[in-house]
């Protein structure tokens, strides 16, 4: 039963994974985005400011993966981050703190974050979804061109290395 003390309408705030039950009326759009996941390792949600991209990613796509809408997706590791003014610091903090126990995924992420090009020996079966919300912050808040380039290169490497288990 609905909780009468909880308002399901978020106003201008984005819906998050835990708000998925309230993220209604967008099932067709969510299904379209989810259906693109198996065929790509880089998926961009693009639209006007305030159009609901963050909610679509979090309450739509990430919640659907958590519900195992794609077979096995409930077991995928999801790392969500906002780049902020220091995107490499945030990538390191969020990605490396959320990946458990020193396994190969951790090694792969560390190698890419540290700029180690020798990632070709790493192969994991564990799928990782790196969800970058508000990517525009790399330009609007980040003023260090070298860090911006390093961050974008890391995302590109994660999404294109054929042995990387990461989807961005």
mmCIF file with all atom_site columns, C-alpha atoms in Angstrom:
data_model
loop_
_atom_site.group_PDB
_atom_site.id
_atom_site.type_symbol
_atom_site.label_atom_id
_atom_site.label_alt_id
_atom_site.label_comp_id
_atom_site.label_asym_id
_atom_site.label_entity_id
_atom_site.label_seq_id
_atom_site.pdbx_PDB_ins_code
_atom_site.Cartn_x
_atom_site.Cartn_y
_atom_site.Cartn_z
_atom_site.occupancy
_atom_site.B_iso_or_equiv
_atom_site.pdbx_formal_charge
_atom_site.auth_seq_id
_atom_site.auth_comp_id
_atom_site.auth_asym_id
_atom_site.auth_atom_id
_atom_site.pdbx_PDB_model_num
ATOM 1   C CA . UNK A 1 1   ? 0.000  0.000   0.000   1.00 0.00 ? 1   UNK A CA 1
ATOM 2   C CA . UNK A 1 2   ? 1.218  3.510   -0.712  1.00 0.00 ? 2   UNK A CA 1
ATOM 3   C CA . UNK A 1 3   ? 2.699  5.404   2.193   1.00 0.00 ? 3   UNK A CA 1
ATOM 4   C CA . UNK A 1 4   ? 0.468  8.472   2.689   1.00 0.00 ? 4   UNK A CA 1
ATOM 5   C CA . UNK A 1 5   ? 3.379  10.409  4.200   1.00 0.00 ? 5   UNK A CA 1
ATOM 6   C CA . UNK A 1 6   ? 5.606  9.945   1.122   1.00 0.00 ? 6   UNK A CA 1
ATOM 7   C CA . UNK A 1 7   ? 5.093  12.189  -1.886  1.00 0.00 ? 7   UNK A CA 1
ATOM 8   C CA . UNK A 1 8   ? 6.034  10.306  -5.074  1.00 0.00 ? 8   UNK A CA 1
ATOM 9   C CA . UNK A 1 9   ? 6.510  13.459  -7.147  1.00 0.00 ? 9   UNK A CA 1
ATOM 10  C CA . UNK A 1 10  ? 10.060 14.696  -7.003  1.00 0.00 ? 10  UNK A CA 1
ATOM 11  C CA . UNK A 1 11  ? 9.497  18.112  -8.575  1.00 0.00 ? 11  UNK A CA 1
ATOM 12  C CA . UNK A 1 12  ? 12.751 19.129  -10.237 1.00 0.00 ? 12  UNK A CA 1
ATOM 13  C CA . UNK A 1 13  ? 14.827 16.586  -8.290  1.00 0.00 ? 13  UNK A CA 1
ATOM 14  C CA . UNK A 1 14  ? 15.885 13.476  -10.195 1.00 0.00 ? 14  UNK A CA 1
ATOM 15  C CA . UNK A 1 15  ? 14.377 10.086  -9.439  1.00 0.00 ? 15  UNK A CA 1
ATOM 16  C CA . UNK A 1 16  ? 16.928 7.574   -8.212  1.00 0.00 ? 16  UNK A CA 1
ATOM 17  C CA . UNK A 1 17  ? 17.067 3.770   -8.327  1.00 0.00 ? 17  UNK A CA 1
ATOM 18  C CA . UNK A 1 18  ? 15.077 3.482   -5.107  1.00 0.00 ? 18  UNK A CA 1
ATOM 19  C CA . UNK A 1 19  ? 12.366 5.733   -6.597  1.00 0.00 ? 19  UNK A CA 1
ATOM 20  C CA . UNK A 1 20  ? 11.754 3.430   -9.574  1.00 0.00 ? 20  UNK A CA 1
ATOM 21  C CA . UNK A 1 21  ? 8.258  2.467   -8.442  1.00 0.00 ? 21  UNK A CA 1
ATOM 22  C CA . UNK A 1 22  ? 7.245  6.113   -8.741  1.00 0.00 ? 22  UNK A CA 1
ATOM 23  C CA . UNK A 1 23  ? 8.946  6.590   -12.112 1.00 0.00 ? 23  UNK A CA 1
ATOM 24  C CA . UNK A 1 24  ? 5.799  5.753   -14.076 1.00 0.00 ? 24  UNK A CA 1
ATOM 25  C CA . UNK A 1 25  ? 4.591  6.479   -17.583 1.00 0.00 ? 25  UNK A CA 1
ATOM 26  C CA . UNK A 1 26  ? 8.017  6.044   -19.181 1.00 0.00 ? 26  UNK A CA 1
ATOM 27  C CA . UNK A 1 27  ? 8.050  2.270   -19.590 1.00 0.00 ? 27  UNK A CA 1
ATOM 28  C CA . UNK A 1 28  ? 8.451  2.410   -23.368 1.00 0.00 ? 28  UNK A CA 1
ATOM 29  C CA . UNK A 1 29  ? 11.407 4.802   -23.126 1.00 0.00 ? 29  UNK A CA 1
ATOM 30  C CA . UNK A 1 30  ? 13.041 2.705   -20.397 1.00 0.00 ? 30  UNK A CA 1
ATOM 31  C CA . UNK A 1 31  ? 12.543 -0.457  -22.480 1.00 0.00 ? 31  UNK A CA 1
ATOM 32  C CA . UNK A 1 32  ? 14.170 1.239   -25.482 1.00 0.00 ? 32  UNK A CA 1
ATOM 33  C CA . UNK A 1 33  ? 17.211 2.306   -23.457 1.00 0.00 ? 33  UNK A CA 1
ATOM 34  C CA . UNK A 1 34  ? 17.553 -1.103  -21.770 1.00 0.00 ? 34  UNK A CA 1
ATOM 35  C CA . UNK A 1 35  ? 17.298 -2.851  -25.140 1.00 0.00 ? 35  UNK A CA 1
ATOM 36  C CA . UNK A 1 36  ? 20.390 -0.964  -26.329 1.00 0.00 ? 36  UNK A CA 1
ATOM 37  C CA . UNK A 1 37  ? 22.613 -2.224  -23.489 1.00 0.00 ? 37  UNK A CA 1
ATOM 38  C CA . UNK A 1 38  ? 23.444 -5.666  -24.921 1.00 0.00 ? 38  UNK A CA 1
ATOM 39  C CA . UNK A 1 39  ? 24.644 -4.212  -28.226 1.00 0.00 ? 39  UNK A CA 1
ATOM 40  C CA . UNK A 1 40  ? 26.936 -1.474  -26.974 1.00 0.00 ? 40  UNK A CA 1
ATOM 41  C CA . UNK A 1 41  ? 29.436 -0.658  -24.282 1.00 0.00 ? 41  UNK A CA 1
ATOM 42  C CA . UNK A 1 42  ? 28.952 3.106   -24.555 1.00 0.00 ? 42  UNK A CA 1
ATOM 43  C CA . UNK A 1 43  ? 25.451 4.485   -24.204 1.00 0.00 ? 43  UNK A CA 1
ATOM 44  C CA . UNK A 1 44  ? 24.754 8.220   -24.050 1.00 0.00 ? 44  UNK A CA 1
ATOM 45  C CA . UNK A 1 45  ? 21.494 9.764   -22.897 1.00 0.00 ? 45  UNK A CA 1
ATOM 46  C CA . UNK A 1 46  ? 21.343 13.188  -24.494 1.00 0.00 ? 46  UNK A CA 1
ATOM 47  C CA . UNK A 1 47  ? 18.663 15.832  -24.136 1.00 0.00 ? 47  UNK A CA 1
ATOM 48  C CA . UNK A 1 48  ? 17.848 19.327  -23.012 1.00 0.00 ? 48  UNK A CA 1
ATOM 49  C CA . UNK A 1 49  ? 18.563 20.419  -19.468 1.00 0.00 ? 49  UNK A CA 1
ATOM 50  C CA . UNK A 1 50  ? 15.730 19.326  -17.189 1.00 0.00 ? 50  UNK A CA 1
ATOM 51  C CA . UNK A 1 51  ? 14.346 16.768  -19.638 1.00 0.00 ? 51  UNK A CA 1
ATOM 52  C CA . UNK A 1 52  ? 14.826 13.841  -17.242 1.00 0.00 ? 52  UNK A CA 1
ATOM 53  C CA . UNK A 1 53  ? 18.070 12.207  -18.363 1.00 0.00 ? 53  UNK A CA 1
ATOM 54  C CA . UNK A 1 54  ? 19.262 11.567  -14.800 1.00 0.00 ? 54  UNK A CA 1
ATOM 55  C CA . UNK A 1 55  ? 15.918 10.047  -13.818 1.00 0.00 ? 55  UNK A CA 1
ATOM 56  C CA . UNK A 1 56  ? 15.892 7.898   -16.953 1.00 0.00 ? 56  UNK A CA 1
ATOM 57  C CA . UNK A 1 57  ? 19.373 6.609   -16.181 1.00 0.00 ? 57  UNK A CA 1
ATOM 58  C CA . UNK A 1 58  ? 18.827 6.000   -12.465 1.00 0.00 ? 58  UNK A CA 1
ATOM 59  C CA . UNK A 1 59  ? 15.128 5.144   -11.938 1.00 0.00 ? 59  UNK A CA 1
ATOM 60  C CA . UNK A 1 60  ? 14.804 3.698   -15.423 1.00 0.00 ? 60  UNK A CA 1
ATOM 61  C CA . UNK A 1 61  ? 17.932 1.946   -16.704 1.00 0.00 ? 61  UNK A CA 1
ATOM 62  C CA . UNK A 1 62  ? 19.810 1.206   -13.478 1.00 0.00 ? 62  UNK A CA 1
ATOM 63  C CA . UNK A 1 63  ? 16.641 0.106   -11.666 1.00 0.00 ? 63  UNK A CA 1
ATOM 64  C CA . UNK A 1 64  ? 15.775 -2.208  -14.585 1.00 0.00 ? 64  UNK A CA 1
ATOM 65  C CA . UNK A 1 65  ? 19.247 -3.743  -14.459 1.00 0.00 ? 65  UNK A CA 1
ATOM 66  C CA . UNK A 1 66  ? 18.880 -4.235  -10.703 1.00 0.00 ? 66  UNK A CA 1
ATOM 67  C CA . UNK A 1 67  ? 15.566 -6.048  -11.378 1.00 0.00 ? 67  UNK A CA 1
ATOM 68  C CA . UNK A 1 68  ? 17.450 -8.391  -13.754 1.00 0.00 ? 68  UNK A CA 1
ATOM 69  C CA . UNK A 1 69  ? 15.532 -7.170  -16.804 1.00 0.00 ? 69  UNK A CA 1
ATOM 70  C CA . UNK A 1 70  ? 18.529 -8.242  -18.862 1.00 0.00 ? 70  UNK A CA 1
ATOM 71  C CA . UNK A 1 71  ? 19.490 -11.803 -17.861 1.00 0.00 ? 71  UNK A CA 1
ATOM 72  C CA . UNK A 1 72  ? 22.201 -11.653 -15.222 1.00 0.00 ? 72  UNK A CA 1
ATOM 73  C CA . UNK A 1 73  ? 22.100 -7.860  -14.892 1.00 0.00 ? 73  UNK A CA 1
ATOM 74  C CA . UNK A 1 74  ? 21.112 -7.998  -11.223 1.00 0.00 ? 74  UNK A CA 1
ATOM 75  C CA . UNK A 1 75  ? 24.625 -9.330  -10.544 1.00 0.00 ? 75  UNK A CA 1
ATOM 76  C CA . UNK A 1 76  ? 26.383 -6.603  -12.541 1.00 0.00 ? 76  UNK A CA 1
ATOM 77  C CA . UNK A 1 77  ? 28.375 -4.095  -10.545 1.00 0.00 ? 77  UNK A CA 1
ATOM 78  C CA . UNK A 1 78  ? 27.034 -0.585  -10.942 1.00 0.00 ? 78  UNK A CA 1
ATOM 79  C CA . UNK A 1 79  ? 29.202 2.428   -10.175 1.00 0.00 ? 79  UNK A CA 1
ATOM 80  C CA . UNK A 1 80  ? 27.348 5.729   -10.487 1.00 0.00 ? 80  UNK A CA 1
ATOM 81  C CA . UNK A 1 81  ? 29.210 9.007   -10.290 1.00 0.00 ? 81  UNK A CA 1
ATOM 82  C CA . UNK A 1 82  ? 29.050 12.685  -11.054 1.00 0.00 ? 82  UNK A CA 1
ATOM 83  C CA . UNK A 1 83  ? 32.373 14.034  -12.349 1.00 0.00 ? 83  UNK A CA 1
ATOM 84  C CA . UNK A 1 84  ? 32.307 17.358  -10.495 1.00 0.00 ? 84  UNK A CA 1
ATOM 85  C CA . UNK A 1 85  ? 35.278 19.699  -10.640 1.00 0.00 ? 85  UNK A CA 1
ATOM 86  C CA . UNK A 1 86  ? 37.794 16.852  -10.372 1.00 0.00 ? 86  UNK A CA 1
ATOM 87  C CA . UNK A 1 87  ? 36.516 13.973  -12.507 1.00 0.00 ? 87  UNK A CA 1
ATOM 88  C CA . UNK A 1 88  ? 39.570 11.730  -12.129 1.00 0.00 ? 88  UNK A CA 1
ATOM 89  C CA . UNK A 1 89  ? 39.480 12.059  -8.360  1.00 0.00 ? 89  UNK A CA 1
ATOM 90  C CA . UNK A 1 90  ? 35.765 11.220  -8.411  1.00 0.00 ? 90  UNK A CA 1
ATOM 91  C CA . UNK A 1 91  ? 36.290 8.264   -10.751 1.00 0.00 ? 91  UNK A CA 1
ATOM 92  C CA . UNK A 1 92  ? 39.000 6.921   -8.492  1.00 0.00 ? 92  UNK A CA 1
ATOM 93  C CA . UNK A 1 93  ? 36.974 7.490   -5.323  1.00 0.00 ? 93  UNK A CA 1
ATOM 94  C CA . UNK A 1 94  ? 33.682 6.069   -6.611  1.00 0.00 ? 94  UNK A CA 1
ATOM 95  C CA . UNK A 1 95  ? 34.868 3.319   -8.912  1.00 0.00 ? 95  UNK A CA 1
ATOM 96  C CA . UNK A 1 96  ? 37.652 1.928   -6.819  1.00 0.00 ? 96  UNK A CA 1
ATOM 97  C CA . UNK A 1 97  ? 35.761 2.122   -3.537  1.00 0.00 ? 97  UNK A CA 1
ATOM 98  C CA . UNK A 1 98  ? 32.729 0.320   -4.986  1.00 0.00 ? 98  UNK A CA 1
ATOM 99  C CA . UNK A 1 99  ? 34.548 -2.567  -6.639  1.00 0.00 ? 99  UNK A CA 1
ATOM 100 C CA . UNK A 1 100 ? 35.184 -5.335  -4.133  1.00 0.00 ? 100 UNK A CA 1
ATOM 101 C CA . UNK A 1 101 ? 38.205 -7.061  -2.980  1.00 0.00 ? 101 UNK A CA 1
ATOM 102 C CA . UNK A 1 102 ? 41.251 -6.687  -5.214  1.00 0.00 ? 102 UNK A CA 1
ATOM 103 C CA . UNK A 1 103 ? 39.964 -8.803  -8.087  1.00 0.00 ? 103 UNK A CA 1
ATOM 104 C CA . UNK A 1 104 ? 40.648 -8.324  -11.774 1.00 0.00 ? 104 UNK A CA 1
ATOM 105 C CA . UNK A 1 105 ? 37.932 -5.695  -12.186 1.00 0.00 ? 105 UNK A CA 1
ATOM 106 C CA . UNK A 1 106 ? 39.630 -3.629  -9.505  1.00 0.00 ? 106 UNK A CA 1
ATOM 107 C CA . UNK A 1 107 ? 42.980 -4.120  -11.233 1.00 0.00 ? 107 UNK A CA 1
ATOM 108 C CA . UNK A 1 108 ? 41.530 -3.089  -14.589 1.00 0.00 ? 108 UNK A CA 1
ATOM 109 C CA . UNK A 1 109 ? 39.948 0.059   -13.185 1.00 0.00 ? 109 UNK A CA 1
ATOM 110 C CA . UNK A 1 110 ? 43.125 0.966   -11.307 1.00 0.00 ? 110 UNK A CA 1
ATOM 111 C CA . UNK A 1 111 ? 45.194 0.466   -14.459 1.00 0.00 ? 111 UNK A CA 1
ATOM 112 C CA . UNK A 1 112 ? 42.917 2.713   -16.488 1.00 0.00 ? 112 UNK A CA 1
ATOM 113 C CA . UNK A 1 113 ? 42.629 5.375   -13.807 1.00 0.00 ? 113 UNK A CA 1
ATOM 114 C CA . UNK A 1 114 ? 46.384 5.391   -13.296 1.00 0.00 ? 114 UNK A CA 1
ATOM 115 C CA . UNK A 1 115 ? 46.918 5.657   -17.050 1.00 0.00 ? 115 UNK A CA 1
ATOM 116 C CA . UNK A 1 116 ? 48.529 2.226   -17.394 1.00 0.00 ? 116 UNK A CA 1
ATOM 117 C CA . UNK A 1 117 ? 48.046 1.235   -21.043 1.00 0.00 ? 117 UNK A CA 1
ATOM 118 C CA . UNK A 1 118 ? 48.867 -2.410  -20.309 1.00 0.00 ? 118 UNK A CA 1
ATOM 119 C CA . UNK A 1 119 ? 45.301 -3.603  -19.701 1.00 0.00 ? 119 UNK A CA 1
ATOM 120 C CA . UNK A 1 120 ? 45.321 -6.247  -22.411 1.00 0.00 ? 120 UNK A CA 1
ATOM 121 C CA . UNK A 1 121 ? 46.211 -9.070  -20.013 1.00 0.00 ? 121 UNK A CA 1
ATOM 122 C CA . UNK A 1 122 ? 43.135 -8.505  -17.886 1.00 0.00 ? 122 UNK A CA 1
ATOM 123 C CA . UNK A 1 123 ? 39.964 -10.384 -18.707 1.00 0.00 ? 123 UNK A CA 1
ATOM 124 C CA . UNK A 1 124 ? 37.048 -10.715 -16.357 1.00 0.00 ? 124 UNK A CA 1
ATOM 125 C CA . UNK A 1 125 ? 33.640 -12.237 -16.615 1.00 0.00 ? 125 UNK A CA 1
ATOM 126 C CA . UNK A 1 126 ? 32.127 -9.659  -14.245 1.00 0.00 ? 126 UNK A CA 1
ATOM 127 C CA . UNK A 1 127 ? 30.229 -6.923  -16.051 1.00 0.00 ? 127 UNK A CA 1
ATOM 128 C CA . UNK A 1 128 ? 30.564 -3.423  -14.627 1.00 0.00 ? 128 UNK A CA 1
ATOM 129 C CA . UNK A 1 129 ? 28.314 -0.505  -15.521 1.00 0.00 ? 129 UNK A CA 1
ATOM 130 C CA . UNK A 1 130 ? 29.923 2.878   -14.983 1.00 0.00 ? 130 UNK A CA 1
ATOM 131 C CA . UNK A 1 131 ? 27.047 5.370   -14.963 1.00 0.00 ? 131 UNK A CA 1
ATOM 132 C CA . UNK A 1 132 ? 28.307 8.932   -15.362 1.00 0.00 ? 132 UNK A CA 1
ATOM 133 C CA . UNK A 1 133 ? 25.572 11.405  -14.497 1.00 0.00 ? 133 UNK A CA 1
ATOM 134 C CA . UNK A 1 134 ? 25.945 15.062  -15.454 1.00 0.00 ? 134 UNK A CA 1
ATOM 135 C CA . UNK A 1 135 ? 28.918 14.507  -17.785 1.00 0.00 ? 135 UNK A CA 1
ATOM 136 C CA . UNK A 1 136 ? 28.756 18.184  -18.720 1.00 0.00 ? 136 UNK A CA 1
ATOM 137 C CA . UNK A 1 137 ? 30.353 18.941  -15.345 1.00 0.00 ? 137 UNK A CA 1
ATOM 138 C CA . UNK A 1 138 ? 33.655 17.888  -16.929 1.00 0.00 ? 138 UNK A CA 1
ATOM 139 C CA . UNK A 1 139 ? 33.483 21.179  -18.848 1.00 0.00 ? 139 UNK A CA 1
ATOM 140 C CA . UNK A 1 140 ? 31.324 23.374  -16.599 1.00 0.00 ? 140 UNK A CA 1
ATOM 141 C CA . UNK A 1 141 ? 33.015 22.615  -13.255 1.00 0.00 ? 141 UNK A CA 1
ATOM 142 C CA . UNK A 1 142 ? 36.334 21.096  -14.269 1.00 0.00 ? 142 UNK A CA 1
ATOM 143 C CA . UNK A 1 143 ? 38.929 23.630  -15.302 1.00 0.00 ? 143 UNK A CA 1
ATOM 144 C CA . UNK A 1 144 ? 41.979 21.377  -15.568 1.00 0.00 ? 144 UNK A CA 1
ATOM 145 C CA . UNK A 1 145 ? 42.294 20.462  -19.247 1.00 0.00 ? 145 UNK A CA 1
ATOM 146 C CA . UNK A 1 146 ? 44.748 17.626  -18.551 1.00 0.00 ? 146 UNK A CA 1
ATOM 147 C CA . UNK A 1 147 ? 42.427 16.033  -15.978 1.00 0.00 ? 147 UNK A CA 1
ATOM 148 C CA . UNK A 1 148 ? 39.445 16.457  -18.325 1.00 0.00 ? 148 UNK A CA 1
ATOM 149 C CA . UNK A 1 149 ? 41.322 14.728  -21.121 1.00 0.00 ? 149 UNK A CA 1
ATOM 150 C CA . UNK A 1 150 ? 42.524 11.942  -18.800 1.00 0.00 ? 150 UNK A CA 1
ATOM 151 C CA . UNK A 1 151 ? 38.962 11.338  -17.572 1.00 0.00 ? 151 UNK A CA 1
ATOM 152 C CA . UNK A 1 152 ? 37.456 11.250  -21.053 1.00 0.00 ? 152 UNK A CA 1
ATOM 153 C CA . UNK A 1 153 ? 40.280 8.999   -22.272 1.00 0.00 ? 153 UNK A CA 1
ATOM 154 C CA . UNK A 1 154 ? 39.661 6.642   -19.328 1.00 0.00 ? 154 UNK A CA 1
ATOM 155 C CA . UNK A 1 155 ? 35.954 6.445   -20.203 1.00 0.00 ? 155 UNK A CA 1
ATOM 156 C CA . UNK A 1 156 ? 36.835 5.765   -23.820 1.00 0.00 ? 156 UNK A CA 1
ATOM 157 C CA . UNK A 1 157 ? 39.336 3.080   -22.861 1.00 0.00 ? 157 UNK A CA 1
ATOM 158 C CA . UNK A 1 158 ? 36.851 1.419   -20.522 1.00 0.00 ? 158 UNK A CA 1
ATOM 159 C CA . UNK A 1 159 ? 34.208 1.316   -23.247 1.00 0.00 ? 159 UNK A CA 1
ATOM 160 C CA . UNK A 1 160 ? 36.403 0.249   -26.165 1.00 0.00 ? 160 UNK A CA 1
ATOM 161 C CA . UNK A 1 161 ? 39.015 -2.163  -24.832 1.00 0.00 ? 161 UNK A CA 1
ATOM 162 C CA . UNK A 1 162 ? 37.668 -5.541  -26.016 1.00 0.00 ? 162 UNK A CA 1
ATOM 163 C CA . UNK A 1 163 ? 38.790 -7.201  -22.800 1.00 0.00 ? 163 UNK A CA 1
ATOM 164 C CA . UNK A 1 164 ? 37.254 -4.577  -20.525 1.00 0.00 ? 164 UNK A CA 1
ATOM 165 C CA . UNK A 1 165 ? 34.150 -5.736  -18.674 1.00 0.00 ? 165 UNK A CA 1
ATOM 166 C CA . UNK A 1 166 ? 32.987 -2.135  -18.341 1.00 0.00 ? 166 UNK A CA 1
ATOM 167 C CA . UNK A 1 167 ? 30.052 -0.469  -20.059 1.00 0.00 ? 167 UNK A CA 1
ATOM 168 C CA . UNK A 1 168 ? 29.853 3.306   -19.755 1.00 0.00 ? 168 UNK A CA 1
#
